[in-house]
């Protein structure tokens, strides 16, 4: 019963219904940057440590190394094996999580703030971060699982399209790489340990803390989690991206549905154009059934069940992507409609009526994006890792309300250039 009550508390607690919580920031003696929000609403703490250790930092011939390294952290640490770590987490009702993308690798913890549970949970997190064992058996098991996943994904048109799209957008950049069977099979335990030692240092770390604790307690936690990390160098800049030449890649596949992706490298995190692009994209293809693409492609012509667009800002310009699935025999017609909608939007931007509706939806809906510690932690870690202003949460709704049609047109003109569009069509006639 006790474990059940702990679980209920951890899974149902919601806090911070208002926008703009106060963010404190400092640098720990270890060299890690720390961001902290004190919230006494529920007896819970959330902690996340992000490292500049994503897939883009792995060697070109060992793609998949960053994900394997992160995944193995909590599969044995100190004197504890994977099973004992899981048992201890269950005993105290805590959760360890995290993952890796192209820019960063993260380890997160959610725990009750009561001293016994908090101390035990933080000690586990410290072990995972500072004394990972990288068991050889776990590595071989995870490699086999990853290879099986790659082989299965390489049969699915959606996965094929996504990989080829990234490769075509970033042909000479780490962002364009995907793990392959060969690259994963050649990864050794020595590779994993070397990647850990080279990228999981305190000077590459950002610690985000939210919850029922004081600033002094947060300072002690941040130092405790980062003081004995490897002496890794400070982050090395990723190479600059380049815009590709306009290109169409067609890939044969027996699927009945064509998978179409269209886009280009567009914007980096922190670019002042991100808000106008975000608002404009809501109108173009990010707003679900109210978006232009959905109305033209699905509602008027019935070419696709779903069509979308989004911007994905990263350390280097991340992709602007439009995607849809349609019957393979009508792929060309559907793509023509998408291109026409894009051209019209780039030429004229949104209407004033569309913009008012988008601003209202996005600004009014923002409090729901940060109405729990878990959601807020995602924003806090993003602000810290990408070095965004601490006023980001306050600025966001205000900047959305201030966006004009001219702002959107100008931002799209700077970042969405049709002469550099890459189109990938899998299973199209």
Short mmCIF file of C-alpha atoms in Angstrom, two decimals:
data_model
loop_
_atom_site.label_atom_id
_atom_site.label_comp_id
_atom_site.label_asym_id
_atom_site.label_seq_id
_atom_site.Cartn_x
_atom_site.Cartn_y
_atom_site.Cartn_z
CA UNK A 1 0.00 0.00 0.00
CA UNK A 2 2.82 2.40 0.88
CA UNK A 3 4.46 1.91 -2.54
CA UNK A 4 1.11 2.44 -4.19
CA UNK A 5 0.53 5.73 -2.37
CA UNK A 6 4.01 6.90 -3.32
CA UNK A 7 3.35 6.01 -6.92
CA UNK A 8 0.03 7.90 -6.91
CA UNK A 9 1.71 10.97 -5.48
CA UNK A 10 4.45 10.88 -8.11
CA UNK A 11 2.13 10.37 -11.03
CA UNK A 12 -0.73 12.71 -10.22
CA UNK A 13 0.95 15.72 -8.69
CA UNK A 14 0.52 18.92 -10.65
CA UNK A 15 1.86 22.30 -9.76
CA UNK A 16 2.43 25.82 -10.92
CA UNK A 17 -0.66 26.82 -12.78
CA UNK A 18 0.71 30.29 -13.46
CA UNK A 19 3.25 31.31 -16.10
CA UNK A 20 6.55 32.89 -15.25
CA UNK A 21 7.94 31.04 -12.21
CA UNK A 22 11.13 32.58 -10.82
CA UNK A 23 14.24 30.89 -12.19
CA UNK A 24 17.51 31.12 -10.29
CA UNK A 25 20.81 30.36 -11.99
CA UNK A 26 24.38 29.85 -10.88
CA UNK A 27 27.55 27.90 -11.60
CA UNK A 28 28.41 25.08 -9.20
CA UNK A 29 31.98 24.77 -7.89
CA UNK A 30 32.30 21.73 -10.18
CA UNK A 31 31.74 23.99 -13.21
CA UNK A 32 28.20 22.80 -14.01
CA UNK A 33 25.54 25.38 -14.75
CA UNK A 34 22.50 25.13 -12.50
CA UNK A 35 18.91 26.37 -12.93
CA UNK A 36 16.46 26.15 -10.04
CA UNK A 37 12.78 26.80 -9.37
CA UNK A 38 11.52 26.48 -5.82
CA UNK A 39 7.99 25.06 -5.69
CA UNK A 40 6.45 24.02 -2.41
CA UNK A 41 3.05 23.03 -3.82
CA UNK A 42 3.65 19.26 -3.60
CA UNK A 43 6.35 17.25 -1.76
CA UNK A 44 8.29 16.30 -4.88
CA UNK A 45 11.62 17.19 -6.48
CA UNK A 46 12.52 16.85 -10.17
CA UNK A 47 16.14 16.92 -11.26
CA UNK A 48 17.62 16.65 -14.75
CA UNK A 49 21.25 16.74 -15.79
CA UNK A 50 21.91 17.45 -19.46
CA UNK A 51 25.26 16.97 -21.15
CA UNK A 52 26.51 18.11 -24.54
CA UNK A 53 26.77 14.44 -25.43
CA UNK A 54 24.17 13.83 -28.13
CA UNK A 55 24.51 11.84 -31.32
CA UNK A 56 26.19 14.69 -33.19
CA UNK A 57 29.27 14.28 -30.98
CA UNK A 58 29.81 10.59 -31.84
CA UNK A 59 32.44 9.54 -34.42
CA UNK A 60 31.08 9.23 -37.96
CA UNK A 61 31.79 5.50 -38.12
CA UNK A 62 30.16 4.78 -34.75
CA UNK A 63 26.74 6.35 -34.96
CA UNK A 64 24.57 5.02 -32.19
CA UNK A 65 27.39 5.40 -29.64
CA UNK A 66 25.76 8.36 -27.85
CA UNK A 67 22.45 6.55 -27.39
CA UNK A 68 24.11 3.35 -26.19
CA UNK A 69 26.25 5.24 -23.70
CA UNK A 70 23.26 7.04 -22.25
CA UNK A 71 21.16 3.90 -22.17
CA UNK A 72 23.82 1.94 -20.27
CA UNK A 73 24.26 4.48 -17.48
CA UNK A 74 21.54 2.99 -15.26
CA UNK A 75 22.24 -0.65 -16.17
CA UNK A 76 24.83 -1.02 -13.49
CA UNK A 77 26.63 1.55 -11.30
CA UNK A 78 28.94 1.28 -8.31
CA UNK A 79 28.26 -2.03 -6.63
CA UNK A 80 24.69 -2.21 -7.96
CA UNK A 81 23.58 -4.17 -10.97
CA UNK A 82 20.60 -3.28 -13.13
CA UNK A 83 18.15 -5.28 -11.04
CA UNK A 84 19.27 -3.78 -7.75
CA UNK A 85 18.98 -0.26 -9.15
CA UNK A 86 15.43 -1.00 -10.27
CA UNK A 87 14.56 -2.54 -6.89
CA UNK A 88 15.85 0.46 -4.95
CA UNK A 89 13.94 2.87 -7.16
CA UNK A 90 10.77 0.87 -6.57
CA UNK A 91 11.38 0.81 -2.81
CA UNK A 92 11.51 4.60 -2.58
CA UNK A 93 8.93 5.32 -5.30
CA UNK A 94 11.42 7.26 -7.44
CA UNK A 95 11.94 7.27 -11.17
CA UNK A 96 15.06 7.62 -13.28
CA UNK A 97 14.65 8.60 -16.91
CA UNK A 98 16.21 10.52 -19.75
CA UNK A 99 17.51 9.91 -23.24
CA UNK A 100 19.65 11.30 -26.02
CA UNK A 101 19.01 13.33 -29.17
CA UNK A 102 21.45 14.94 -31.58
CA UNK A 103 22.53 17.73 -29.19
CA UNK A 104 22.25 16.38 -25.68
CA UNK A 105 22.04 13.36 -23.42
CA UNK A 106 20.05 13.61 -20.21
CA UNK A 107 19.43 11.81 -16.94
CA UNK A 108 16.33 12.80 -14.96
CA UNK A 109 15.01 11.92 -11.52
CA UNK A 110 11.65 12.34 -9.82
CA UNK A 111 11.43 11.68 -6.10
CA UNK A 112 9.48 12.54 -3.00
CA UNK A 113 11.12 15.42 -1.13
CA UNK A 114 11.00 13.67 2.25
CA UNK A 115 14.60 13.22 3.52
CA UNK A 116 14.74 9.40 3.43
CA UNK A 117 13.37 9.02 -0.10
CA UNK A 118 15.14 12.09 -1.50
CA UNK A 119 18.56 11.14 -0.18
CA UNK A 120 18.27 7.56 -1.39
CA UNK A 121 17.08 8.68 -4.84
CA UNK A 122 19.83 11.28 -5.21
CA UNK A 123 22.44 8.76 -4.17
CA UNK A 124 21.26 6.44 -6.95
CA UNK A 125 21.39 9.28 -9.45
CA UNK A 126 24.91 10.19 -8.28
CA UNK A 127 26.06 6.60 -8.75
CA UNK A 128 24.55 6.41 -12.22
CA UNK A 129 26.20 9.68 -13.26
CA UNK A 130 29.59 9.17 -11.64
CA UNK A 131 30.22 5.43 -11.42
CA UNK A 132 28.55 3.71 -14.36
CA UNK A 133 29.79 0.14 -14.77
CA UNK A 134 28.88 -0.33 -18.45
CA UNK A 135 28.53 -4.12 -17.99
CA UNK A 136 29.74 -6.02 -21.03
CA UNK A 137 26.68 -8.29 -21.01
CA UNK A 138 24.31 -5.32 -20.94
CA UNK A 139 26.22 -3.69 -23.80
CA UNK A 140 25.95 -6.79 -25.98
CA UNK A 141 22.26 -7.14 -25.15
CA UNK A 142 21.56 -3.47 -25.99
CA UNK A 143 23.59 -3.70 -29.20
CA UNK A 144 21.57 -6.73 -30.27
CA UNK A 145 18.32 -4.96 -29.40
CA UNK A 146 19.41 -1.82 -31.28
CA UNK A 147 20.49 -3.80 -34.35
CA UNK A 148 17.18 -5.66 -34.40
CA UNK A 149 15.37 -2.33 -34.16
CA UNK A 150 17.38 -0.87 -37.05
CA UNK A 151 16.70 -3.91 -39.26
CA UNK A 152 12.99 -3.72 -38.51
CA UNK A 153 12.89 0.07 -39.03
CA UNK A 154 14.68 -0.26 -42.37
CA UNK A 155 11.67 -2.19 -43.72
CA UNK A 156 9.16 0.53 -42.82
CA UNK A 157 8.62 3.38 -45.29
CA UNK A 158 8.20 6.01 -42.59
CA UNK A 159 11.59 5.17 -41.06
CA UNK A 160 13.26 4.95 -44.47
CA UNK A 161 11.89 8.38 -45.37
CA UNK A 162 13.03 9.94 -42.09
CA UNK A 163 16.59 8.62 -42.42
CA UNK A 164 16.97 9.63 -46.06
CA UNK A 165 15.47 13.04 -45.30
CA UNK A 166 18.03 13.74 -42.55
CA UNK A 167 20.86 12.52 -44.77
CA UNK A 168 19.73 14.72 -47.65
CA UNK A 169 19.28 17.78 -45.45
CA UNK A 170 22.67 17.40 -43.78
CA UNK A 171 24.86 15.48 -46.26
CA UNK A 172 28.16 16.53 -44.66
CA UNK A 173 27.05 17.20 -41.09
CA UNK A 174 26.61 14.96 -38.01
CA UNK A 175 22.90 15.84 -37.94
CA UNK A 176 22.51 13.79 -41.13
CA UNK A 177 23.85 10.55 -39.65
CA UNK A 178 21.71 7.65 -38.45
CA UNK A 179 22.80 4.50 -36.64
CA UNK A 180 23.33 1.52 -38.93
CA UNK A 181 23.75 -2.17 -38.25
CA UNK A 182 27.44 -1.88 -39.10
CA UNK A 183 28.09 1.23 -36.98
CA UNK A 184 26.41 -0.29 -33.92
CA UNK A 185 28.09 -3.68 -34.27
CA UNK A 186 31.55 -2.11 -34.28
CA UNK A 187 30.97 -0.23 -30.98
CA UNK A 188 33.02 -1.69 -28.14
CA UNK A 189 32.86 -1.26 -24.38
CA UNK A 190 36.07 0.79 -24.66
CA UNK A 191 34.26 3.13 -27.09
CA UNK A 192 31.42 3.57 -24.61
CA UNK A 193 33.77 4.30 -21.70
CA UNK A 194 35.81 6.74 -23.82
CA UNK A 195 32.65 8.58 -24.93
CA UNK A 196 31.52 8.81 -21.31
CA UNK A 197 34.90 10.13 -20.15
CA UNK A 198 35.05 12.63 -23.01
CA UNK A 199 31.53 14.06 -22.83
CA UNK A 200 30.01 13.59 -19.37
CA UNK A 201 32.11 16.21 -17.60
CA UNK A 202 30.76 18.87 -15.25
CA UNK A 203 31.74 21.71 -17.59
CA UNK A 204 29.47 20.19 -20.26
CA UNK A 205 26.61 19.71 -17.79
CA UNK A 206 23.48 21.72 -17.03
CA UNK A 207 21.60 20.77 -13.86
CA UNK A 208 17.89 21.69 -13.71
CA UNK A 209 16.10 21.38 -10.35
CA UNK A 210 12.45 22.02 -9.49
CA UNK A 211 10.54 21.28 -6.35
CA UNK A 212 10.08 21.25 -2.64
CA UNK A 213 13.52 22.39 -1.52
CA UNK A 214 15.50 25.54 -0.80
CA UNK A 215 18.20 27.26 -2.86
CA UNK A 216 20.82 26.03 -0.41
CA UNK A 217 19.58 22.46 -0.76
CA UNK A 218 19.58 22.81 -4.55
CA UNK A 219 23.17 24.08 -4.47
CA UNK A 220 24.24 21.05 -2.44
CA UNK A 221 22.42 18.65 -4.78
CA UNK A 222 23.96 20.16 -7.92
CA UNK A 223 27.46 19.93 -6.48
CA UNK A 224 26.87 16.40 -5.17
CA UNK A 225 25.74 15.19 -8.60
CA UNK A 226 28.56 16.79 -10.58
CA UNK A 227 31.63 17.02 -8.33
CA UNK A 228 33.15 13.66 -9.34
CA UNK A 229 32.23 13.54 -12.99
CA UNK A 230 35.01 12.82 -15.51
CA UNK A 231 37.42 15.64 -16.29
CA UNK A 232 35.97 16.09 -19.76
CA UNK A 233 36.78 19.18 -21.82
CA UNK A 234 34.24 21.97 -22.16
CA UNK A 235 31.87 21.57 -25.06
CA UNK A 236 33.35 21.59 -28.55
CA UNK A 237 31.27 23.47 -31.11
CA UNK A 238 29.45 21.46 -33.71
CA UNK A 239 30.32 22.22 -37.34
CA UNK A 240 28.26 24.76 -39.22
CA UNK A 241 25.47 23.41 -41.39
CA UNK A 242 25.13 24.24 -45.07
CA UNK A 243 21.97 24.64 -47.11
CA UNK A 244 21.56 21.79 -49.61
CA UNK A 245 20.78 22.30 -53.27
CA UNK A 246 17.14 21.73 -54.22
CA UNK A 247 16.77 18.00 -54.65
CA UNK A 248 14.18 15.23 -54.89
CA UNK A 249 14.97 11.71 -53.69
CA UNK A 250 12.66 8.88 -54.81
CA UNK A 251 12.88 5.50 -53.13
CA UNK A 252 11.08 2.40 -54.36
CA UNK A 253 8.99 0.51 -51.82
CA UNK A 254 6.00 -1.83 -52.13
CA UNK A 255 3.87 0.11 -49.63
CA UNK A 256 0.43 1.24 -50.78
CA UNK A 257 0.92 4.62 -49.13
CA UNK A 258 3.55 7.10 -50.32
CA UNK A 259 5.51 8.82 -47.54
CA UNK A 260 6.53 12.35 -48.46
CA UNK A 261 8.86 14.68 -46.53
CA UNK A 262 9.80 18.17 -47.64
CA UNK A 263 12.02 20.79 -46.00
CA UNK A 264 15.44 22.23 -45.29
CA UNK A 265 17.76 23.19 -42.39
CA UNK A 266 16.07 26.31 -41.04
CA UNK A 267 16.68 27.74 -37.58
CA UNK A 268 18.83 27.31 -34.50
CA UNK A 269 17.58 27.45 -30.89
CA UNK A 270 17.61 31.01 -29.58
CA UNK A 271 17.24 32.68 -32.98
CA UNK A 272 15.04 35.78 -32.57
CA UNK A 273 13.00 34.64 -35.59
CA UNK A 274 11.88 31.50 -33.80
CA UNK A 275 8.71 33.03 -32.34
CA UNK A 276 7.43 34.45 -35.69
CA UNK A 277 8.28 31.12 -37.33
CA UNK A 278 6.49 29.22 -34.56
CA UNK A 279 3.36 31.34 -34.85
CA UNK A 280 3.42 31.25 -38.65
CA UNK A 281 3.87 27.52 -38.70
CA UNK A 282 0.81 27.07 -36.49
CA UNK A 283 -1.17 28.67 -39.31
CA UNK A 284 0.67 26.83 -42.08
CA UNK A 285 0.74 23.26 -40.83
CA UNK A 286 1.21 23.10 -37.07
CA UNK A 287 -2.30 23.89 -35.91
CA UNK A 288 -3.97 20.60 -36.75
CA UNK A 289 -7.39 20.93 -38.34
CA UNK A 290 -7.20 24.74 -38.49
CA UNK A 291 -3.95 24.79 -40.49
CA UNK A 292 -3.83 25.68 -44.17
CA UNK A 293 -2.16 22.44 -45.18
CA UNK A 294 -4.81 20.36 -43.44
CA UNK A 295 -7.62 22.33 -45.03
CA UNK A 296 -6.20 22.17 -48.56
CA UNK A 297 -4.71 18.66 -48.58
CA UNK A 298 -7.18 16.75 -46.44
CA UNK A 299 -10.47 18.62 -46.20
CA UNK A 300 -10.76 20.02 -49.73
CA UNK A 301 -9.12 17.19 -51.70
CA UNK A 302 -8.96 14.15 -49.42
CA UNK A 303 -5.35 13.44 -50.37
CA UNK A 304 -4.18 12.55 -46.86
CA UNK A 305 -5.52 11.71 -43.44
CA UNK A 306 -2.83 13.87 -41.86
CA UNK A 307 -0.43 16.54 -43.05
CA UNK A 308 1.78 18.65 -40.81
CA UNK A 309 4.74 21.02 -40.64
CA UNK A 310 7.10 22.05 -37.86
CA UNK A 311 10.37 23.75 -37.00
CA UNK A 312 12.85 21.89 -34.79
CA UNK A 313 15.45 24.37 -33.55
CA UNK A 314 18.77 22.84 -32.46
CA UNK A 315 22.29 24.05 -31.63
CA UNK A 316 22.90 24.32 -35.36
CA UNK A 317 19.95 25.07 -37.68
CA UNK A 318 17.43 22.31 -37.18
CA UNK A 319 14.95 21.20 -39.83
CA UNK A 320 11.76 22.76 -41.11
CA UNK A 321 9.74 19.76 -42.19
CA UNK A 322 6.45 19.13 -43.97
CA UNK A 323 5.17 15.57 -43.96
CA UNK A 324 2.23 13.55 -45.24
CA UNK A 325 1.17 10.10 -46.37
CA UNK A 326 -1.05 9.59 -49.37
CA UNK A 327 -2.01 6.91 -51.90
CA UNK A 328 1.05 6.21 -54.00
CA UNK A 329 -0.79 6.88 -57.28
CA UNK A 330 -1.70 10.41 -56.17
CA UNK A 331 1.65 11.35 -54.60
CA UNK A 332 2.47 13.88 -57.31
CA UNK A 333 -0.89 15.65 -57.04
CA UNK A 334 -0.69 15.80 -53.24
CA UNK A 335 2.87 17.14 -53.34
CA UNK A 336 1.80 19.81 -55.85
CA UNK A 337 -0.89 21.01 -53.44
CA UNK A 338 1.64 21.17 -50.59
CA UNK A 339 4.05 23.17 -52.71
CA UNK A 340 1.28 25.56 -53.80
CA UNK A 341 0.20 26.16 -50.20
CA UNK A 342 3.81 26.78 -49.19
CA UNK A 343 4.39 29.16 -52.10
CA UNK A 344 1.28 31.17 -51.29
CA UNK A 345 2.24 31.37 -47.62
CA UNK A 346 5.78 32.47 -48.43
CA UNK A 347 4.52 35.09 -50.86
CA UNK A 348 1.70 36.57 -48.83
CA UNK A 349 1.97 35.27 -45.25
CA UNK A 350 -1.09 34.67 -43.10
CA UNK A 351 -4.22 36.78 -43.05
CA UNK A 352 -4.88 39.07 -40.09
CA UNK A 353 -7.78 36.82 -39.08
CA UNK A 354 -5.59 33.71 -39.11
CA UNK A 355 -2.93 35.50 -37.10
CA UNK A 356 -5.38 36.70 -34.42
CA UNK A 357 -6.69 33.17 -33.97
CA UNK A 358 -3.19 31.69 -33.80
CA UNK A 359 -1.94 34.26 -31.28
CA UNK A 360 -4.98 33.71 -29.09
CA UNK A 361 -4.61 29.93 -29.14
CA UNK A 362 -0.87 29.86 -28.54
CA UNK A 363 -0.70 32.60 -25.87
CA UNK A 364 -3.81 31.49 -23.99
CA UNK A 365 -2.73 27.86 -24.13
CA UNK A 366 0.80 28.49 -22.86
CA UNK A 367 -0.03 28.11 -19.12
CA UNK A 368 -1.16 24.55 -19.89
CA UNK A 369 2.31 23.83 -21.29
CA UNK A 370 3.90 24.49 -17.90
CA UNK A 371 1.16 23.41 -15.49
CA UNK A 372 3.17 20.63 -13.86
CA UNK A 373 6.70 20.20 -12.61
CA UNK A 374 7.32 17.57 -15.26
CA UNK A 375 6.39 19.94 -18.11
CA UNK A 376 8.20 22.83 -16.50
CA UNK A 377 11.37 20.75 -16.18
CA UNK A 378 11.42 20.30 -19.95
CA UNK A 379 11.39 24.07 -20.46
CA UNK A 380 13.88 24.72 -17.66
CA UNK A 381 16.39 22.23 -19.07
CA UNK A 382 15.92 23.67 -22.56
CA UNK A 383 16.52 27.21 -21.28
CA UNK A 384 19.65 26.07 -19.46
CA UNK A 385 21.13 23.83 -22.13
CA UNK A 386 20.63 26.27 -24.99
CA UNK A 387 21.49 29.37 -22.95
CA UNK A 388 18.14 31.07 -23.44
CA UNK A 389 17.15 34.10 -21.32
CA UNK A 390 15.85 33.28 -17.84
CA UNK A 391 12.82 35.40 -18.74
CA UNK A 392 11.90 32.96 -21.53
CA UNK A 393 8.71 31.72 -19.86
CA UNK A 394 7.52 35.29 -19.28
CA UNK A 395 8.61 36.47 -22.72
CA UNK A 396 7.00 33.70 -24.73
CA UNK A 397 3.29 34.68 -24.51
CA UNK A 398 4.16 38.40 -24.74
CA UNK A 399 6.24 37.86 -27.88
CA UNK A 400 3.57 35.65 -29.43
CA UNK A 401 0.99 38.41 -28.86
CA UNK A 402 3.31 40.94 -30.53
CA UNK A 403 3.94 38.97 -33.75
CA UNK A 404 2.69 40.64 -36.93
CA UNK A 405 2.01 39.41 -40.45
CA UNK A 406 5.10 41.30 -41.60
CA UNK A 407 7.22 39.57 -38.92
CA UNK A 408 6.09 36.15 -40.13
CA UNK A 409 6.66 36.92 -43.78
CA UNK A 410 10.13 38.30 -43.08
CA UNK A 411 11.12 35.36 -40.85
CA UNK A 412 9.92 32.78 -43.37
CA UNK A 413 11.76 34.62 -46.14
CA UNK A 414 14.99 34.43 -44.14
CA UNK A 415 14.72 30.77 -43.14
CA UNK A 416 12.47 28.91 -45.60
CA UNK A 417 14.07 29.12 -49.03
CA UNK A 418 12.43 26.96 -51.73
CA UNK A 419 15.63 26.87 -53.78
CA UNK A 420 17.08 24.67 -51.01
CA UNK A 421 14.10 22.39 -50.46
CA UNK A 422 14.82 18.67 -50.19
CA UNK A 423 11.95 16.31 -51.02
CA UNK A 424 11.96 12.61 -50.17
CA UNK A 425 9.27 10.34 -51.59
CA UNK A 426 9.12 6.70 -50.52
CA UNK A 427 6.71 4.44 -52.43
CA UNK A 428 5.51 7.11 -54.83
CA UNK A 429 4.59 6.35 -58.47
#
